[in-house]
Coordinates of C-alpha atoms in Angstrom, one line a residue:
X1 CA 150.1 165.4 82.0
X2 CA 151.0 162.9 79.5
X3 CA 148.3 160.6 77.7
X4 CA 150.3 157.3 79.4
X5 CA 150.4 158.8 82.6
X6 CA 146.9 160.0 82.5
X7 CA 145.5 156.7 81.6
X8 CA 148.3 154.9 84.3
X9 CA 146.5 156.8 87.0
X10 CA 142.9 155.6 85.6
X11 CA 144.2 152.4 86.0
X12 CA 145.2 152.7 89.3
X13 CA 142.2 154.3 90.9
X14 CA 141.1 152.5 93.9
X15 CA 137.3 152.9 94.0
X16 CA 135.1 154.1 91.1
X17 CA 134.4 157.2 93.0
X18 CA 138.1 157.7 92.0
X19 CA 137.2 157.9 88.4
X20 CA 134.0 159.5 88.4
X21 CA 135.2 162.1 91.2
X22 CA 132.3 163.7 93.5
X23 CA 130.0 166.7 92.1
X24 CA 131.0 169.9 92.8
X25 CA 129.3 173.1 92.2
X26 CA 129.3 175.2 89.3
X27 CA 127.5 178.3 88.1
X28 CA 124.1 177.8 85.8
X29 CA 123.1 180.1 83.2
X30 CA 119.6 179.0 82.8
X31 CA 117.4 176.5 84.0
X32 CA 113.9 175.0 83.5
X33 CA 111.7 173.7 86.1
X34 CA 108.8 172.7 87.7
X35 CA 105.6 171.5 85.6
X36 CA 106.3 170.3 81.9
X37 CA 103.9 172.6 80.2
X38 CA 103.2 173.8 76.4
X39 CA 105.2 177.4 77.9
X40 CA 107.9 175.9 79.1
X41 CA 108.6 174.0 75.5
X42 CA 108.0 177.3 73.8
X43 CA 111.0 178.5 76.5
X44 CA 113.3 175.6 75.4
X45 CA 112.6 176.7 71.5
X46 CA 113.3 180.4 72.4
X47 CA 116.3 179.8 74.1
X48 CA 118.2 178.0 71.2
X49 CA 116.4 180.4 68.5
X50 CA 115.4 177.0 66.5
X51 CA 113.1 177.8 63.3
X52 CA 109.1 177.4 63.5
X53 CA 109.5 173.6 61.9
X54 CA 111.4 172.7 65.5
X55 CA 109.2 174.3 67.9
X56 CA 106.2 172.3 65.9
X57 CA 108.0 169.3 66.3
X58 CA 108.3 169.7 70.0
X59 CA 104.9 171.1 70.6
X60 CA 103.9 167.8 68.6
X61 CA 105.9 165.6 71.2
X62 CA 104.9 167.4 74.4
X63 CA 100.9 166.4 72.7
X64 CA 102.0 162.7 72.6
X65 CA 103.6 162.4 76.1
X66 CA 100.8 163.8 77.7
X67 CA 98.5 161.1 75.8
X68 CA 100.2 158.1 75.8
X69 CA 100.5 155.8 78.6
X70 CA 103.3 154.7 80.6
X71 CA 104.9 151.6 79.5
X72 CA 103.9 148.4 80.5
X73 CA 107.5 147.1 80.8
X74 CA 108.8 149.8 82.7
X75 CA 108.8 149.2 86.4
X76 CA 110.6 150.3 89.3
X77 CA 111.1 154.5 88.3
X78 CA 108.1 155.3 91.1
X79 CA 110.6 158.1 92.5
X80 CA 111.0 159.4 88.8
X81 CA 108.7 163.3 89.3
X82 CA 109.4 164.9 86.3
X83 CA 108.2 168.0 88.1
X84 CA 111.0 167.9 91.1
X85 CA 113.8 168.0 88.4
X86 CA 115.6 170.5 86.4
X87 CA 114.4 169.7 82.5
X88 CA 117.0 171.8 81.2
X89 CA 120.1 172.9 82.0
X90 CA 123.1 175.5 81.1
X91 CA 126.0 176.1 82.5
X92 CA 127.4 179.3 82.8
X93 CA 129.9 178.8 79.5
X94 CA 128.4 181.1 76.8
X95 CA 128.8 179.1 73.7
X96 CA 130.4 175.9 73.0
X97 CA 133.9 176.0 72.8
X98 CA 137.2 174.2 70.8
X99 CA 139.9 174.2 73.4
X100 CA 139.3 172.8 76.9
X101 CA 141.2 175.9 78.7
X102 CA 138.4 178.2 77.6
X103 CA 136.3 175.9 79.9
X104 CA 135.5 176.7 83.6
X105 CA 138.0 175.0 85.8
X106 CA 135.5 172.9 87.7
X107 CA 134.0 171.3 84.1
X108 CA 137.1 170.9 82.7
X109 CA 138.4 168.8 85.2
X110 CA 135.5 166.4 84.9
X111 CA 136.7 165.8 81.6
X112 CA 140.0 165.3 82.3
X113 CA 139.3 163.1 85.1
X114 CA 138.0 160.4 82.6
X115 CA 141.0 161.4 80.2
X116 CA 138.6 163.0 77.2
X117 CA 141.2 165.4 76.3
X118 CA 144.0 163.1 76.0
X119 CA 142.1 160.3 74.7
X120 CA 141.0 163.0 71.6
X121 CA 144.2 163.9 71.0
X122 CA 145.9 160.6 70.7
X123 CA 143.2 158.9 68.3
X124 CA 140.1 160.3 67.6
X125 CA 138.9 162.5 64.5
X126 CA 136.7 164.7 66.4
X127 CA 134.9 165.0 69.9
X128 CA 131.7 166.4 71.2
X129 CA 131.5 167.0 75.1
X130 CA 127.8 167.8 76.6
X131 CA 127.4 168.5 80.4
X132 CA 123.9 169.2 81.3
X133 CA 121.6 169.9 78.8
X134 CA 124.3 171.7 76.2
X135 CA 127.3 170.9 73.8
X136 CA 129.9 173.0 75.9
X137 CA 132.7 171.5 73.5
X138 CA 133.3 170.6 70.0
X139 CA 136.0 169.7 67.4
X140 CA 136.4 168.3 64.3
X141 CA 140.3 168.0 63.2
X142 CA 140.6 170.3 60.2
X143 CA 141.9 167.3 57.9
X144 CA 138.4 165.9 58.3
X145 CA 136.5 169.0 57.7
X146 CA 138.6 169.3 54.6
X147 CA 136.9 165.7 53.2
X148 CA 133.4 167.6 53.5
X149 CA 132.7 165.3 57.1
X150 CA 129.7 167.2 59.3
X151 CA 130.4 167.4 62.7
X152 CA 128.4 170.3 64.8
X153 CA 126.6 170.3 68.5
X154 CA 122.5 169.2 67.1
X155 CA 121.7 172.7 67.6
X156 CA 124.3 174.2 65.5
X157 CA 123.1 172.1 63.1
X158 CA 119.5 172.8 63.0
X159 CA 120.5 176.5 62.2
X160 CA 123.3 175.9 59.7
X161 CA 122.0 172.8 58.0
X162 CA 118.4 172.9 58.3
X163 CA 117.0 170.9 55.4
X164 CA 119.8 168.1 55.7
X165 CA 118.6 167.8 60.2
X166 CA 115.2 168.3 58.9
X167 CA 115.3 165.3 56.5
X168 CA 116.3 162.8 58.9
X169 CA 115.5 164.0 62.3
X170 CA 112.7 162.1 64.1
X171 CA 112.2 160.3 61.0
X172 CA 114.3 157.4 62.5
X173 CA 112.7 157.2 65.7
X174 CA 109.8 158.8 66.0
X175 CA 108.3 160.7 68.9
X176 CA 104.8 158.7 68.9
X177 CA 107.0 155.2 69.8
X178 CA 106.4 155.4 73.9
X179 CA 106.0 158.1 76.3
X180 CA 109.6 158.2 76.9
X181 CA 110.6 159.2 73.2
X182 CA 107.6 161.5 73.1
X183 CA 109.4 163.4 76.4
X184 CA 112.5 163.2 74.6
X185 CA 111.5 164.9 71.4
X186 CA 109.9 167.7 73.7
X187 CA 112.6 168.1 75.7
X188 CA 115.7 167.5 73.3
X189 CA 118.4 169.5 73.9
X190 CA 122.9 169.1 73.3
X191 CA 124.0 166.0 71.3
X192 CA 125.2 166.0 68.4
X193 CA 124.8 166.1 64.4
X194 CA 127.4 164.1 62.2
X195 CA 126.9 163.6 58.3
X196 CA 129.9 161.7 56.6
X197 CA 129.9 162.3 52.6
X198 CA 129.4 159.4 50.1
X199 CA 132.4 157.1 49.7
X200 CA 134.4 159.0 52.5
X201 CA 135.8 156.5 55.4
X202 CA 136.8 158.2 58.6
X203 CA 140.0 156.6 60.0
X204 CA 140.1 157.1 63.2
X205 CA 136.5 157.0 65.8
X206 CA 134.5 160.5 66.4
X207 CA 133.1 160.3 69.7
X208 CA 130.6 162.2 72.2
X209 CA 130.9 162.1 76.0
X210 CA 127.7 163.0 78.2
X211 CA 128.3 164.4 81.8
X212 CA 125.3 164.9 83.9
X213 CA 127.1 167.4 86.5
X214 CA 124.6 167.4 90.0
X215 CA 121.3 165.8 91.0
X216 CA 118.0 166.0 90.3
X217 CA 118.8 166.9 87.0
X218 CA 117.1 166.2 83.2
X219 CA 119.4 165.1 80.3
X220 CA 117.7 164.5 76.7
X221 CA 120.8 164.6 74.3
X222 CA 119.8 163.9 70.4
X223 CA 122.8 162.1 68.3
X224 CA 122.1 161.7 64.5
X225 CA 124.4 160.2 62.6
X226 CA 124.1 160.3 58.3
X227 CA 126.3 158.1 56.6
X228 CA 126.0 158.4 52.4
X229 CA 126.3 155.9 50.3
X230 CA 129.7 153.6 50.7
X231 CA 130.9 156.0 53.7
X232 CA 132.5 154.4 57.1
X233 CA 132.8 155.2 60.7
X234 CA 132.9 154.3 63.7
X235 CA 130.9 157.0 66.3
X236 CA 131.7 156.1 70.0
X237 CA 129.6 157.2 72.9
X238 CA 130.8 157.7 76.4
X239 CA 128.2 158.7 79.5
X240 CA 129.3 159.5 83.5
X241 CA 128.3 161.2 86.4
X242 CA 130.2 162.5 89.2
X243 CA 128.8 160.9 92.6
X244 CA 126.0 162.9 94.5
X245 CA 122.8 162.6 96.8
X246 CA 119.3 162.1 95.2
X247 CA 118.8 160.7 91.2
X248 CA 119.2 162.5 88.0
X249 CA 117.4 161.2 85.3
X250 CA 118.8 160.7 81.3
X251 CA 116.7 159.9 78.0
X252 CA 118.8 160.2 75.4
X253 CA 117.9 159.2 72.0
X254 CA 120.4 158.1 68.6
X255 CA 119.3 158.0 64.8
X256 CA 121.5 156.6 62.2
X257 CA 120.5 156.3 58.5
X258 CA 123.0 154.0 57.0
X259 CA 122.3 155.0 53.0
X260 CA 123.3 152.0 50.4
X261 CA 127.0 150.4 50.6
X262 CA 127.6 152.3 53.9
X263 CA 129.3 151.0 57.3
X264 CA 128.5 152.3 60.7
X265 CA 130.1 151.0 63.9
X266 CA 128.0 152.8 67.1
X267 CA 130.0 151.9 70.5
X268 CA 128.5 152.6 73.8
X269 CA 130.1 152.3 77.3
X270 CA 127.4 153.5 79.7
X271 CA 129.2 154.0 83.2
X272 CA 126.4 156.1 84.8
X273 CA 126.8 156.6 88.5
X274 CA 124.4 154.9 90.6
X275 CA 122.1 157.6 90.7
X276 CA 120.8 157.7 87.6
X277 CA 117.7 156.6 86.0
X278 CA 118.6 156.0 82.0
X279 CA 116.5 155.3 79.3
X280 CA 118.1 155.6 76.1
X281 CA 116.8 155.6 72.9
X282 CA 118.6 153.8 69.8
X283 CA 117.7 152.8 66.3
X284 CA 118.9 152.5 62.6
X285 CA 117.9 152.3 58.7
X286 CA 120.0 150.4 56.8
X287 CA 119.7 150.2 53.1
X288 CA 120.8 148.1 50.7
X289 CA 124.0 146.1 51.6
X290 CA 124.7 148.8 54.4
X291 CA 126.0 147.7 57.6
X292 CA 125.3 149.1 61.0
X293 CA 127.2 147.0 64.0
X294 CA 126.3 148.1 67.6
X295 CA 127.8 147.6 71.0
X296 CA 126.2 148.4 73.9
X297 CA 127.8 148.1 77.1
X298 CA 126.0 149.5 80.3
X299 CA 128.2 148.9 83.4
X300 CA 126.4 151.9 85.7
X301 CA 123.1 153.5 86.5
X302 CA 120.1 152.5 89.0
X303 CA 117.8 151.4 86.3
X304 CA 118.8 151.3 82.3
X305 CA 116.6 150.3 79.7
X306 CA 117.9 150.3 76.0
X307 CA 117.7 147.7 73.3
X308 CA 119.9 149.2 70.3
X309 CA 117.2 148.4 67.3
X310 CA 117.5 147.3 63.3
X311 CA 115.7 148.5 60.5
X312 CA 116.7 146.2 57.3
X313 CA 115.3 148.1 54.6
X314 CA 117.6 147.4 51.7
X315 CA 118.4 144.0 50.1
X316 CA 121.5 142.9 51.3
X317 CA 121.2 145.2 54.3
X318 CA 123.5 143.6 57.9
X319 CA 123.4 144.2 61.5
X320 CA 125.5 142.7 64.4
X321 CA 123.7 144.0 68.1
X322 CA 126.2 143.3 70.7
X323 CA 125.1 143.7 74.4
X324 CA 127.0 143.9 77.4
X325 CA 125.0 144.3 80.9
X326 CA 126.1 144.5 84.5
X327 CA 124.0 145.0 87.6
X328 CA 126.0 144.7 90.5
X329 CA 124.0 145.2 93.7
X330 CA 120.5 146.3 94.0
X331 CA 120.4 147.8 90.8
X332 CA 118.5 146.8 87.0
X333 CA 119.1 146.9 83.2
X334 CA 116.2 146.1 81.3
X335 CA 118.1 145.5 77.7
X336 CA 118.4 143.9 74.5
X337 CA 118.3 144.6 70.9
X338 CA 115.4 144.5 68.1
X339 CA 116.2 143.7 64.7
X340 CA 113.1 144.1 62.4
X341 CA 113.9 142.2 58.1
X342 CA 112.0 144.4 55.4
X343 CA 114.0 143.1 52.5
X344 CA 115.5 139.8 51.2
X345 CA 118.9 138.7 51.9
X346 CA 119.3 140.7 55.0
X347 CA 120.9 138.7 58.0
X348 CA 121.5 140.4 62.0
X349 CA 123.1 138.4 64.9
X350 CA 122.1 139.6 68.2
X351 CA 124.8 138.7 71.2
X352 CA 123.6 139.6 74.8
X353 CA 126.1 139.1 78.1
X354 CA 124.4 139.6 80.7
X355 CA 126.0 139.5 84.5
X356 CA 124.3 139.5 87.6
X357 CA 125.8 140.0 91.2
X358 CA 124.7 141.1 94.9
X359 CA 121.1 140.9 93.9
X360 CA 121.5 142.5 90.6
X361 CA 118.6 142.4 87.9
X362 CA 119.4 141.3 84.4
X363 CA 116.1 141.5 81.5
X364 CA 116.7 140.9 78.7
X365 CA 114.0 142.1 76.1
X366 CA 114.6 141.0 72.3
X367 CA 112.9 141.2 69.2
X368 CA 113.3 139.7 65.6
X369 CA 110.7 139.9 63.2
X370 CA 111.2 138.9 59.8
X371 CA 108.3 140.4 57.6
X372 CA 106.9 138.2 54.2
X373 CA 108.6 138.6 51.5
X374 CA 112.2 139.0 53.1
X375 CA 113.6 136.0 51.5
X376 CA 116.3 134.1 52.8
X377 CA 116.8 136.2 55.1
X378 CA 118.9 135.2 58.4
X379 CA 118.7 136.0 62.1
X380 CA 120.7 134.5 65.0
X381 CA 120.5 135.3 68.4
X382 CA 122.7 134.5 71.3
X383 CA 121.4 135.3 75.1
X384 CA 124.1 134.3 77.9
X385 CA 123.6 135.4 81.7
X386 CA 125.8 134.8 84.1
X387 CA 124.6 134.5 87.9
X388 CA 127.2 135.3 90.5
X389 CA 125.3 134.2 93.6
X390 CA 122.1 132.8 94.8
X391 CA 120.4 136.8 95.6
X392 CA 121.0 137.8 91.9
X393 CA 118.2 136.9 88.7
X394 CA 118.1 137.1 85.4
X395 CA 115.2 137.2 82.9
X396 CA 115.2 136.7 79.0
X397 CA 111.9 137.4 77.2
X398 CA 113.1 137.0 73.7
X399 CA 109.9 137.4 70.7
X400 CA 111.1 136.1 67.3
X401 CA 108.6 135.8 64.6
X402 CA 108.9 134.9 60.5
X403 CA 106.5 135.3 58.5
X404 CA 108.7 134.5 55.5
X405 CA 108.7 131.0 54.8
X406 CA 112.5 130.8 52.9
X407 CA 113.8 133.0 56.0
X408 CA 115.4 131.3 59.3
X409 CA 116.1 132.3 62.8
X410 CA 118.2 130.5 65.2
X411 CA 117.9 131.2 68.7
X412 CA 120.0 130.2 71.6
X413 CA 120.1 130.8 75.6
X414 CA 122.1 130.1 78.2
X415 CA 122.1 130.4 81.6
X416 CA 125.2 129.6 84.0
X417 CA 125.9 130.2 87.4
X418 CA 129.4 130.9 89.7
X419 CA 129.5 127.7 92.1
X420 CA 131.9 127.2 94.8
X421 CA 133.8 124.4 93.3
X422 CA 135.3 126.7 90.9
X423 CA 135.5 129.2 93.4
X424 CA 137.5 127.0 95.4
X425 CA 140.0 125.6 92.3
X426 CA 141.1 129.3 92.2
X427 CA 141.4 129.8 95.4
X428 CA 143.8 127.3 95.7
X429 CA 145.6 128.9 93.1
X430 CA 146.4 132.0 94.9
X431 CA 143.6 133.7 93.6
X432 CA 141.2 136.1 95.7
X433 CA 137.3 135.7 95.5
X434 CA 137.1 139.4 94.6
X435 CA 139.9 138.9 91.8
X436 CA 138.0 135.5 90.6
X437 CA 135.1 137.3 90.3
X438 CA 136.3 139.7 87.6
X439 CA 138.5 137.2 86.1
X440 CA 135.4 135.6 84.9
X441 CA 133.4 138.4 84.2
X442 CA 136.2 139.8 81.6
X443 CA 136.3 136.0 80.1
X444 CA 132.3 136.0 79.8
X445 CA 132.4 139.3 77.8
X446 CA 135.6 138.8 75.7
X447 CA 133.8 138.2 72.4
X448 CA 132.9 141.8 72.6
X449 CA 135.6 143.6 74.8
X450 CA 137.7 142.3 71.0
X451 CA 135.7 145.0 69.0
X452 CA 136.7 147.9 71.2
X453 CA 140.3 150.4 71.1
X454 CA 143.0 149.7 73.3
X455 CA 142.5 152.8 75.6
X456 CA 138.6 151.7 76.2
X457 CA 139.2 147.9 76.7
X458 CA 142.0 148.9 80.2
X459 CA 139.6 151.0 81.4
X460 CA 136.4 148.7 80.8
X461 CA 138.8 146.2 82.6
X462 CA 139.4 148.1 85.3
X463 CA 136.2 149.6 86.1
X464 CA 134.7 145.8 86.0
X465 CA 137.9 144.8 88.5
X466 CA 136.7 147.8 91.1
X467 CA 132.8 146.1 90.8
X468 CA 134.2 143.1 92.2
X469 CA 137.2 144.2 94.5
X470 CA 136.4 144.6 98.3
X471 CA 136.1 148.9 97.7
X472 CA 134.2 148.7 94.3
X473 CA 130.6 148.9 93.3
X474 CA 130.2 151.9 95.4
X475 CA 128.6 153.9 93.1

């Protein structure tokens, strides 16, 4: 099927279940459950074969989750028993694999229900598929390999390039942050590994596409990304779920080490189904006069919390922290974006859209501190929510502090709400509620939707037109 055809009949899906499809079942290799213990870690390590500095690392982690307490901003996970779910999973595939038709039927037709194959092959540089708790496809087009570009599944590259992984991994986001990175560093398992050489600029975006196949299921994926000094690209992440009865549960985690000169675009479109519980987490180093921009766009889930974060290390070092959240119905995203200035001249902009509807929950939770000695140094933040009806909330608890006196931070909030009257204007026009609805939405979020390919902005479009049409928001 062609790549216009395939993305006509995205487009003309008539319910999200459409997109995402329902779960079916598949064979598993392996799995892992039952109580998280020091055994069951040591299982994890033998399984992948990972040298004695890993397994420390993990043992080190699983030490920390089971000491540190649970967060005080996370609420509303009381069904989350690590014990009742699968903590790893592999399906039954062997090892990865570089064309789709050596994939089992039923897993490659989850990816070609959300058009990853075409979508590769038309304008990506390389692609990293993960179902479960594994990398069960990768591929790097040979012209990029040829410019000395890294692109292997994270455990792959623990065995082939251990000192490079081993210099960066963890180091970015450590496992002692909260109990849910400490989990994740025991648990890690699929992602990926991408190092771009100095002064190399990928043309075209590399991307990595997370499937959690059934319920009651564990996903820890680890993507780090290395970019060398003066190097570019743009890394894109994609996340689904087919439908199914009970909750799976992701905590992914992303590093990027932006060395001096270099750029890094990280896009996110988050379209969990709504029986997942996600906690993902993301941060960067940025040297000097490095750039890392991200957007963060989490449409699905039950519950998401993730705040895309900003280490200014260098002088001259940028950030831009775009964030997109929906909650339609009785669902929550807990986001934002932290930005933390280490060295002078560094400036971030934070932009937040938030959109609540149908009692949906929007927090936003925001941090920019600007430490002494960052001179003239700039931060601007920009929190919008919009509030679709009178059941739905939103909530900003933004924390900005300076402690450099040449430094500034500018921070502004607003807070609008859908009324009648302009209900009723469009109404008269011919327009639909339902149709209104998303109409307003897609102007809310513009700003961002601008940054994004052509491919991913029709199908954001259309998956935000199915929230809001009489069949949508099903998930």
């Amino acid at each position: 099927m062609g790549q216009q055809s395939r993305l006509e009949e995205i487009l003309k899906a008539g319910s999200l279940e459409e997109i995402l499809g329902t779960a079916v079942p598949y064979p598993k290799e392996i799995e892992l459950k039952g109580e998280l213990t020091r055994d069951m870690v040591e299982e994890l390590s033998r399984i992948k074969n990972e040298p004695d500095w890993m397994l420390r690392h993990r043992l080190k982690a699983l030490e920390l989750f089971q000491k540190l307490p649970m967060p005080k901003w996370v609420v509303g996970v009381e069904e989350l028993d690590l014990e009742s779910l699968t903590l790893y999973s592999k399906p039954e595939i062997g090892n990865e694999v570089k064309d789709w038709d050596d994939l089992p039927e039923n897993i490659r037709r989850t990816f070609e229900r959300l058009n990853i194959p075409e979508i590769e092959k038309k304008f990506l540089s390389g692609l990293t598929a993960v179902f479960d708790s594994e990398s069960v496809y990768s591929n790097l087009k040979a012209e990029f390999e040829k410019m000395g570009i890294i692109m292997l599944p994270m455990e792959e590259a623990v065995q082939k390039y251990p000192d490079l992984v081993k210099k960066y991994f963890g180091r970015v986001f450590p496992a002692g942050e909260h109990k849910f990175s400490a989990l994740h560093h025991a648990l890690w398992s699929g992602g990926v590994f991408v190092y771009v050489p100095k002064g190399v600029r990928i043309p075209f975006p590399v991307e990595a596409f997370f499937v959690i196949g059934s319920a009651l299921e564990g996903q820890f994926e680890h993507t780090l990304l290395v970019a060398d000094e003066g190097s570019y690209i743009h890394f894109i992440e994609g996340c689904s779920a087919p439908m199914y009865k009970g909750f799976s549960f992701h905590d992914g985690m992303v590093e990027i080490y932006a060395h001096k000169g270099a750029t890094v675009k990280f896009t996110t479109i988050q379209n969990w189904s709504r029986n997942v519980i996600n906690f993902n987490n993301k941060r960067a180093i940025i040297e000097e006069n490095a750039y890392v921009e991200w957007i963060e766009g989490s449409i699905g889930s039950k519950i998401t919390y993730t705040y895309p974060s900003s280490v200014l290390k260098g002088e001259g070092a940028r950030t831009a922290q775009y964030v997109v959240s929906l909650s339609n119905g009785p669902f929550m995203k807990d986001t934002g974006a932290k930005t933390w200035h280490l060295a002078p001249n560094t400036s971030s902009k934070i932009v937040s859209k938030s959109i609540s509807a149908n009692g949906g929950i929007n927090i936003y939770r925001g941090l920019v501190r600007i430490l002494k000695g960052a001179r003239n140094s700039t931060a601007t933040v920009s929190c919008d929510s919009l509030i679709l009806d009178e059941e739905s909330r939103a909530y900003t608890y933004p924390h900005n502090q300076s402690d450099e006196p040449t430094a500034s931070i500018i921070h502004e909030a607003t807070t609008g709400k859908l009324g009648e009257d302009k209900l009723f204007y469009m109404n008269s026009r011919g327009i639909s509620e339902e149709e209104a609805k998303s109409l307003i939405v897609l102007g809310f979020i513009s700003e961002i939707l601008e940054g994004l390919p052509f491919e991913y902005v029709e199908v954001l479009k259309k998956v935000i037109e199915l929230e809001f049409s009489e069949v949508g928001g099903v998930g």
